[in-house]
Each structure stands twice: as structure tokens, then as C-alpha cells.
PDB file of C-alpha atoms in Angstrom:
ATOM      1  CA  UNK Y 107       0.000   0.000   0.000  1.00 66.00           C
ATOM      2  CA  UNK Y 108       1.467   3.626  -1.092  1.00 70.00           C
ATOM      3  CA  UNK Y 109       1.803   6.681   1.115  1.00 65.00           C
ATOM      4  CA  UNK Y 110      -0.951   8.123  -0.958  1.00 74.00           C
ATOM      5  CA  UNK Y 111      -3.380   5.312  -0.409  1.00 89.00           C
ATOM      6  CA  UNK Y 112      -3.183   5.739   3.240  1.00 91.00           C
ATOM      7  CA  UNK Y 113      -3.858   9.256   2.904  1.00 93.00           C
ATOM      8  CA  UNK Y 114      -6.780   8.710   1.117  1.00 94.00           C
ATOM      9  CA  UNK Y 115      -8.507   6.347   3.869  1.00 93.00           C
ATOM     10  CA  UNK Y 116      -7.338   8.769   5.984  1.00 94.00           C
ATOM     11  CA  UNK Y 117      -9.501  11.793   4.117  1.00 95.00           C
ATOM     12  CA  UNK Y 118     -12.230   9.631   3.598  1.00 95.00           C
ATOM     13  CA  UNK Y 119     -12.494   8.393   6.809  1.00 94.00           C
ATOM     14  CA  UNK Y 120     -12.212  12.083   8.469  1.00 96.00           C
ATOM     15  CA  UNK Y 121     -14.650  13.353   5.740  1.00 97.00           C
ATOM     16  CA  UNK Y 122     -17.008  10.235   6.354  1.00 96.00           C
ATOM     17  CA  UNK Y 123     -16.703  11.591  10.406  1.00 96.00           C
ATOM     18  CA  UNK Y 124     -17.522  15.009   9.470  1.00 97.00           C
ATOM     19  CA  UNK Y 125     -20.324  14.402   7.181  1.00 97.00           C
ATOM     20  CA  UNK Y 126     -21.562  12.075   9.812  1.00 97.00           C
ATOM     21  CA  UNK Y 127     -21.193  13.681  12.887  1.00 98.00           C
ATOM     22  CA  UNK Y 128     -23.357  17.035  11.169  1.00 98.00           C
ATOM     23  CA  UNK Y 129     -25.870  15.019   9.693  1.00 98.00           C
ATOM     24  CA  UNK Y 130     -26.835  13.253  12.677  1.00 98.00           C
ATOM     25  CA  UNK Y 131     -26.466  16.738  14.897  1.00 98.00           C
ATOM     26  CA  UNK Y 132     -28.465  18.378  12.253  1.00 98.00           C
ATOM     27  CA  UNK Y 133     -31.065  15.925  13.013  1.00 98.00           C
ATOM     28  CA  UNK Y 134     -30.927  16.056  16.813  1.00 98.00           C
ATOM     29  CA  UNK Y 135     -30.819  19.184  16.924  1.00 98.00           C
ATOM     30  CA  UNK Y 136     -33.707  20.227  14.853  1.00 98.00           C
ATOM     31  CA  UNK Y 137     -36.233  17.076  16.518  1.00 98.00           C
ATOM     32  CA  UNK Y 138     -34.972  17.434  19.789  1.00 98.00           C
ATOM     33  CA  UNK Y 139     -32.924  20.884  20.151  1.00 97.00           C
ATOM     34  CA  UNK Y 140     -30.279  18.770  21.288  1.00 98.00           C
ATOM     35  CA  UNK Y 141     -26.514  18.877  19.651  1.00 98.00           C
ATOM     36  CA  UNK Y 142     -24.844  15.116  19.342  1.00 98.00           C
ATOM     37  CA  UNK Y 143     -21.771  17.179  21.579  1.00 97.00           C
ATOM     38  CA  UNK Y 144     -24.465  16.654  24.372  1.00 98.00           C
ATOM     39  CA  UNK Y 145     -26.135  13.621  23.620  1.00 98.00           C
ATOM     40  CA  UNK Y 146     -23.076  11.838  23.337  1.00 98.00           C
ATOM     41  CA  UNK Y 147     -21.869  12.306  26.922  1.00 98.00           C
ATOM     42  CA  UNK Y 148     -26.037  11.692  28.123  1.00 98.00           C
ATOM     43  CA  UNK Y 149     -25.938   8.248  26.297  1.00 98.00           C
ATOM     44  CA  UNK Y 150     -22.905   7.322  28.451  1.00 98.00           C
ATOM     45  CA  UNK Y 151     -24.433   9.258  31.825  1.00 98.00           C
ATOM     46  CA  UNK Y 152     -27.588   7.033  30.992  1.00 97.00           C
ATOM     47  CA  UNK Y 153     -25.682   4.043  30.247  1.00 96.00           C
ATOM     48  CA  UNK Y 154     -23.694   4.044  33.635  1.00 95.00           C
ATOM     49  CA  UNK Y 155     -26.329   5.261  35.624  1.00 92.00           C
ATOM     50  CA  UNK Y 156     -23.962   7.245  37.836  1.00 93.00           C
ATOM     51  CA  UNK Y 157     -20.726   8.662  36.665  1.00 95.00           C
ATOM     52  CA  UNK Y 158     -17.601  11.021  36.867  1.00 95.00           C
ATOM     53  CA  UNK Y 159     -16.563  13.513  34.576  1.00 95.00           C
ATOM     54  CA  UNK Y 160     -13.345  10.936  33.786  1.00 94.00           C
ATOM     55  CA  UNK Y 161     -15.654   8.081  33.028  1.00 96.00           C
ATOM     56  CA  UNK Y 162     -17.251  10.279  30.304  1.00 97.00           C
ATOM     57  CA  UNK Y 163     -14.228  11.684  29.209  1.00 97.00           C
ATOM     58  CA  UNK Y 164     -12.321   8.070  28.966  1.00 95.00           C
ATOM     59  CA  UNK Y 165     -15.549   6.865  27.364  1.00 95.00           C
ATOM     60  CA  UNK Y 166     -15.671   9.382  24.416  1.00 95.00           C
ATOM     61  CA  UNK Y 167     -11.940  10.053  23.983  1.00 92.00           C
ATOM     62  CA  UNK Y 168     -11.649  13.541  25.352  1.00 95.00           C
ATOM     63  CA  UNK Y 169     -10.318  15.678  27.851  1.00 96.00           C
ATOM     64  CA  UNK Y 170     -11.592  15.775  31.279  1.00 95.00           C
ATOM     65  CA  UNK Y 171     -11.660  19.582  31.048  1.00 96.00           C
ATOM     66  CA  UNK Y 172     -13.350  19.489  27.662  1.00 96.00           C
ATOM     67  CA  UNK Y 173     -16.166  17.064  28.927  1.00 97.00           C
ATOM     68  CA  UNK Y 174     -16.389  19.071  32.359  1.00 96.00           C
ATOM     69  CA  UNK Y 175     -17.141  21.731  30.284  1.00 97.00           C
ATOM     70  CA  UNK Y 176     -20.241  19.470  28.585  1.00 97.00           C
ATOM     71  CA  UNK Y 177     -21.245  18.324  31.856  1.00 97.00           C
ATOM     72  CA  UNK Y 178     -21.834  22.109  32.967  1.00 97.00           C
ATOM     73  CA  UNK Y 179     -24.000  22.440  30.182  1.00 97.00           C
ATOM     74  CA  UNK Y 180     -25.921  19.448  29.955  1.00 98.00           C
ATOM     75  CA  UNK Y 181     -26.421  20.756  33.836  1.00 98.00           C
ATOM     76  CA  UNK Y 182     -27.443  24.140  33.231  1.00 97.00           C
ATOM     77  CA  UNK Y 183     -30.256  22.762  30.681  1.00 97.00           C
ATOM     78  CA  UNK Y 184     -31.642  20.782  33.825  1.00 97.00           C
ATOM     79  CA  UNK Y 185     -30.778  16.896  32.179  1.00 98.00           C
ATOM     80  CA  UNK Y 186     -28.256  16.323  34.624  1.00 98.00           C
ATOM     81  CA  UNK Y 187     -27.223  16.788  38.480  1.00 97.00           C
ATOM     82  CA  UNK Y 188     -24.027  16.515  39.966  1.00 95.00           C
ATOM     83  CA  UNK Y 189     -23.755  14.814  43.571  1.00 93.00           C
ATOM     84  CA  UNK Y 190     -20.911  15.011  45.917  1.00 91.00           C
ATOM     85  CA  UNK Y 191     -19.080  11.147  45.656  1.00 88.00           C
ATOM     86  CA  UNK Y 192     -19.297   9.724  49.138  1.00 89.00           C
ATOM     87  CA  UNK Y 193     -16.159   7.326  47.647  1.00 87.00           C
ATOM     88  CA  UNK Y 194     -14.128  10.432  46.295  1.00 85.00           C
ATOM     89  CA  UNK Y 195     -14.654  14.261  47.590  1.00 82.00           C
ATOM     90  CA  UNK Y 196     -12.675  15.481  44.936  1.00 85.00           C
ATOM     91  CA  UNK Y 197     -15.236  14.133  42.389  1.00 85.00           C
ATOM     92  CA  UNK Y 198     -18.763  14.474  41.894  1.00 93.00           C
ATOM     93  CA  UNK Y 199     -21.411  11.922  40.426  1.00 96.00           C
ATOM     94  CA  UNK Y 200     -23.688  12.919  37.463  1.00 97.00           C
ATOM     95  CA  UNK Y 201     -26.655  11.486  36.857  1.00 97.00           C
ATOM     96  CA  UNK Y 202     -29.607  12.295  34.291  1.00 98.00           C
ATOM     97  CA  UNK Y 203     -32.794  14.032  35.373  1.00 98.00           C
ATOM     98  CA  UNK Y 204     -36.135  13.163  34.684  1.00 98.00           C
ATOM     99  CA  UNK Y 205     -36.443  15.236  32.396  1.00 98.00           C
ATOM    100  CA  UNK Y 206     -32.428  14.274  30.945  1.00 98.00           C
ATOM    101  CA  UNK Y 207     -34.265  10.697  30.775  1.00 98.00           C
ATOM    102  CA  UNK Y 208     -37.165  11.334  29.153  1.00 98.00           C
ATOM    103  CA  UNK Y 209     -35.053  13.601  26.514  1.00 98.00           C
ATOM    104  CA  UNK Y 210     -32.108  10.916  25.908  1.00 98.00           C
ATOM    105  CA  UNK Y 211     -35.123   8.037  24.661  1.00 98.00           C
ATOM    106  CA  UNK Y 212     -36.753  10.084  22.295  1.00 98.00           C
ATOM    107  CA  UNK Y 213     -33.199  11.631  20.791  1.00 98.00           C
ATOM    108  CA  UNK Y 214     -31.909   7.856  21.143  1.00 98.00           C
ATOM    109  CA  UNK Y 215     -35.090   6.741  18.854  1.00 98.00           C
ATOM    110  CA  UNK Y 216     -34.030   9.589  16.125  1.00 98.00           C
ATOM    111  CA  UNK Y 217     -30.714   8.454  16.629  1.00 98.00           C
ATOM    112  CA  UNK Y 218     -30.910   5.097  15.924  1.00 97.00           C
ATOM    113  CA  UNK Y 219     -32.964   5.863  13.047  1.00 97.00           C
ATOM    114  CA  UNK Y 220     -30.589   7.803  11.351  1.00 97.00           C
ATOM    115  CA  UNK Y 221     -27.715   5.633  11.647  1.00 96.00           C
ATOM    116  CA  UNK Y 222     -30.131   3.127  10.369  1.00 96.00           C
ATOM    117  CA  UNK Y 223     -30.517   5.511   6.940  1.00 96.00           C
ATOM    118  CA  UNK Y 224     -26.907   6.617   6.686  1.00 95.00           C
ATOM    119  CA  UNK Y 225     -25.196   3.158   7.584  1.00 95.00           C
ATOM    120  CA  UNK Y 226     -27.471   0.299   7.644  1.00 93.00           C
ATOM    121  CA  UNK Y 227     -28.905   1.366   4.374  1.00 94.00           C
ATOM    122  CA  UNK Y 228     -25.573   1.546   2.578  1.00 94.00           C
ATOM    123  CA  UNK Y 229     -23.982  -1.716   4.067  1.00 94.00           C
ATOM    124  CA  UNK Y 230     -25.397  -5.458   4.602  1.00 95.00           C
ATOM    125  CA  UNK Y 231     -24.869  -6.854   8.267  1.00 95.00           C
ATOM    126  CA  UNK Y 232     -22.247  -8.191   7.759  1.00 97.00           C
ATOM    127  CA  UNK Y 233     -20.034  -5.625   5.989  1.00 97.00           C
ATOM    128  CA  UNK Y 234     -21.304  -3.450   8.835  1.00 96.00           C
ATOM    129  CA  UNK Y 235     -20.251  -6.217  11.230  1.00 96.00           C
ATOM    130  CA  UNK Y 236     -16.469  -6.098   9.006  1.00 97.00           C
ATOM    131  CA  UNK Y 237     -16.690  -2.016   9.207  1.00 95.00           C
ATOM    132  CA  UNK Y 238     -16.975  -2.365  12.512  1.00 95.00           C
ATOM    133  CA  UNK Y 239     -14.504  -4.889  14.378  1.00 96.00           C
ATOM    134  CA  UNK Y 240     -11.709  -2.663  11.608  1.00 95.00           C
ATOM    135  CA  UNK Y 241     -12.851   0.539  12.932  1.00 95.00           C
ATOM    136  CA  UNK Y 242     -12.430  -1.633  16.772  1.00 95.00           C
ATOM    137  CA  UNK Y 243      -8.788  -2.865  15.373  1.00 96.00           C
ATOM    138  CA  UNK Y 244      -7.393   0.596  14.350  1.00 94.00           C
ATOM    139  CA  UNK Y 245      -8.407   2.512  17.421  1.00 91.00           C
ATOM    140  CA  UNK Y 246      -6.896  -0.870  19.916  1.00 93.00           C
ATOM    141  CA  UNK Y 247      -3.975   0.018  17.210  1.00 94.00           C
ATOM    142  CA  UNK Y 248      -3.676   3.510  17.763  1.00 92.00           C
ATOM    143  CA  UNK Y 249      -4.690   3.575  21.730  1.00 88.00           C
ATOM    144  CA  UNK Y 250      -1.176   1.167  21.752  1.00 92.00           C
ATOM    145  CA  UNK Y 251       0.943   3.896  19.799  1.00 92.00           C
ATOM    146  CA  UNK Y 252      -0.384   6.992  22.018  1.00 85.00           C
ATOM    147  CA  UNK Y 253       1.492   7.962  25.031  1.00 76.00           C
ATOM    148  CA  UNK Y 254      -1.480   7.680  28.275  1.00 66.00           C
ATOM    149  CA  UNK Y 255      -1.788  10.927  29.770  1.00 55.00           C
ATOM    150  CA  UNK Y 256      -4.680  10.107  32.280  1.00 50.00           C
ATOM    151  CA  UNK Y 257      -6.221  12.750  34.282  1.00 48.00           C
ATOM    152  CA  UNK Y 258      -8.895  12.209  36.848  1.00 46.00           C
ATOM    153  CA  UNK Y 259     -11.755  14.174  37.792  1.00 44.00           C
TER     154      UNK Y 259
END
């Protein structure tokens, strides 16, 4: 495989992200008036049930100050509420509201949905099943080659 070959996957995979990632916002955001930036870290809130800012940020492959920053938003829209952890003072444990609930099933719904239309449409099951465990080999791949810089919150 050439240099340039590898920069092409590389574009198309990066433009695939972006093309993605705004569709799907677009979406949210206009059924919901919720952006994917906060939906993402609610899915994992709702998922865990109880979490730190670190377990989001590990989760999604950002920075603790970057998803704190999330957080205080998905906060200040009343969807989430931040405890003091009785294991950890330093930390605090988020958890979805009611209303953060309610909000993450129906965006989940449109969610699912779309991925449905922009990947299950395009690909059988098993090519997705193929996309999938490569997309699961490169990032094991590239989590080996980058340095771990771990910050808790």
C-alpha cells in the first residue's frame, strides 16, 4: 500500500466523520434541540447510571476539562445533576434528570434511526459487522501507539 493510499482512507475516513457527525447533529438538533456534543456524553451518563466527569471523558476520547465543560452544560439545561461522591470528595457523580431521561429516549429513537438511513442502508450486516470490528482494530492500534496521559476528575 502507497503513502498516498493511506492518505486517502485517511480523508475519507475524516470526511465520512464530518459528514456524519453534522448530519446526525443536524437531526438532533432540529427534533430534539439537542446537539450530538451533548447527547453523546447523556448516552454514556444514561448508560452508567452514575458517573464522573473521567468516566465520560475516557468513554468518548476527550479531555476531562473538555467534557467538564459538557457536563456544565448538559447541567445548566436541567438533564443532569451533579452529587458530591461519598467514595471520592474530589469528584462528583452525574446522573440524568427526569427530564435528561425522558429527553435521551426520544433523541436515542431519532438516533438510531438515522444511523439506520446513513449506515445500515448503505452496508449489509455483515459488511457493517467487518466495518466495525476494523474501525475496533485501528483505534486498539492507535490507543497502543499513544502515550497515556490520564487525568482524573
Amino acid at each position: 500500500m502507497t503513502r498516498s493510499d493511506l492518505s486517502s482512507h485517511f480523508d475519507n475516513l475524516v470526511r465520512f466523520e464530518t459528514e456524519l457527525w453534522t448530519a446526525i447533529d443536524q437531526k438532533l438538533r432540529t427534533e430534539h434541540d439537542l446537539p450530538l456534543s451533548r447527547f453523546e456524553p447523556m448516552q454514556i451518563i444514561g448508560r452508567l447510571g452514575s458517573c464522573r466527569v473521567f468516566d465520560i471523558a475516557e468513554a468518548l476520547a476527550i479531555t476531562v476539562g473538555g467534557t467538564s465543560k459538557l457536563v456544565d452544560r448538559i447541567e445548566s439545561s436541567g438533564h443532569c445533576r451533579r452529587q458530591s461522591n461519598p467514595a471520592d470528595k474530589r469528584s462528583s457523580l452525574i446522573e440524568l434528570t427526569p427530564e435528561g431521561n425522558a429527553l435521551l429516549g426520544r433523541a436515542k429513537a431519532t438516533f438510531d434511526d438515522e444511523l439506520k438511513r446513513r449506515l445500515g442502508s448503505a452496508l449489509t450486516p455483515e459488511a457493517l459487522d467487518r466495518f466495525g470490528a476494523t474501525l475496533a482494530t485501528l483505534r486498539e492500534a492507535n490507543r497502543r501507539l499513544t502515550p497515556a496521559t490520564k487525568e482524573k476528575s
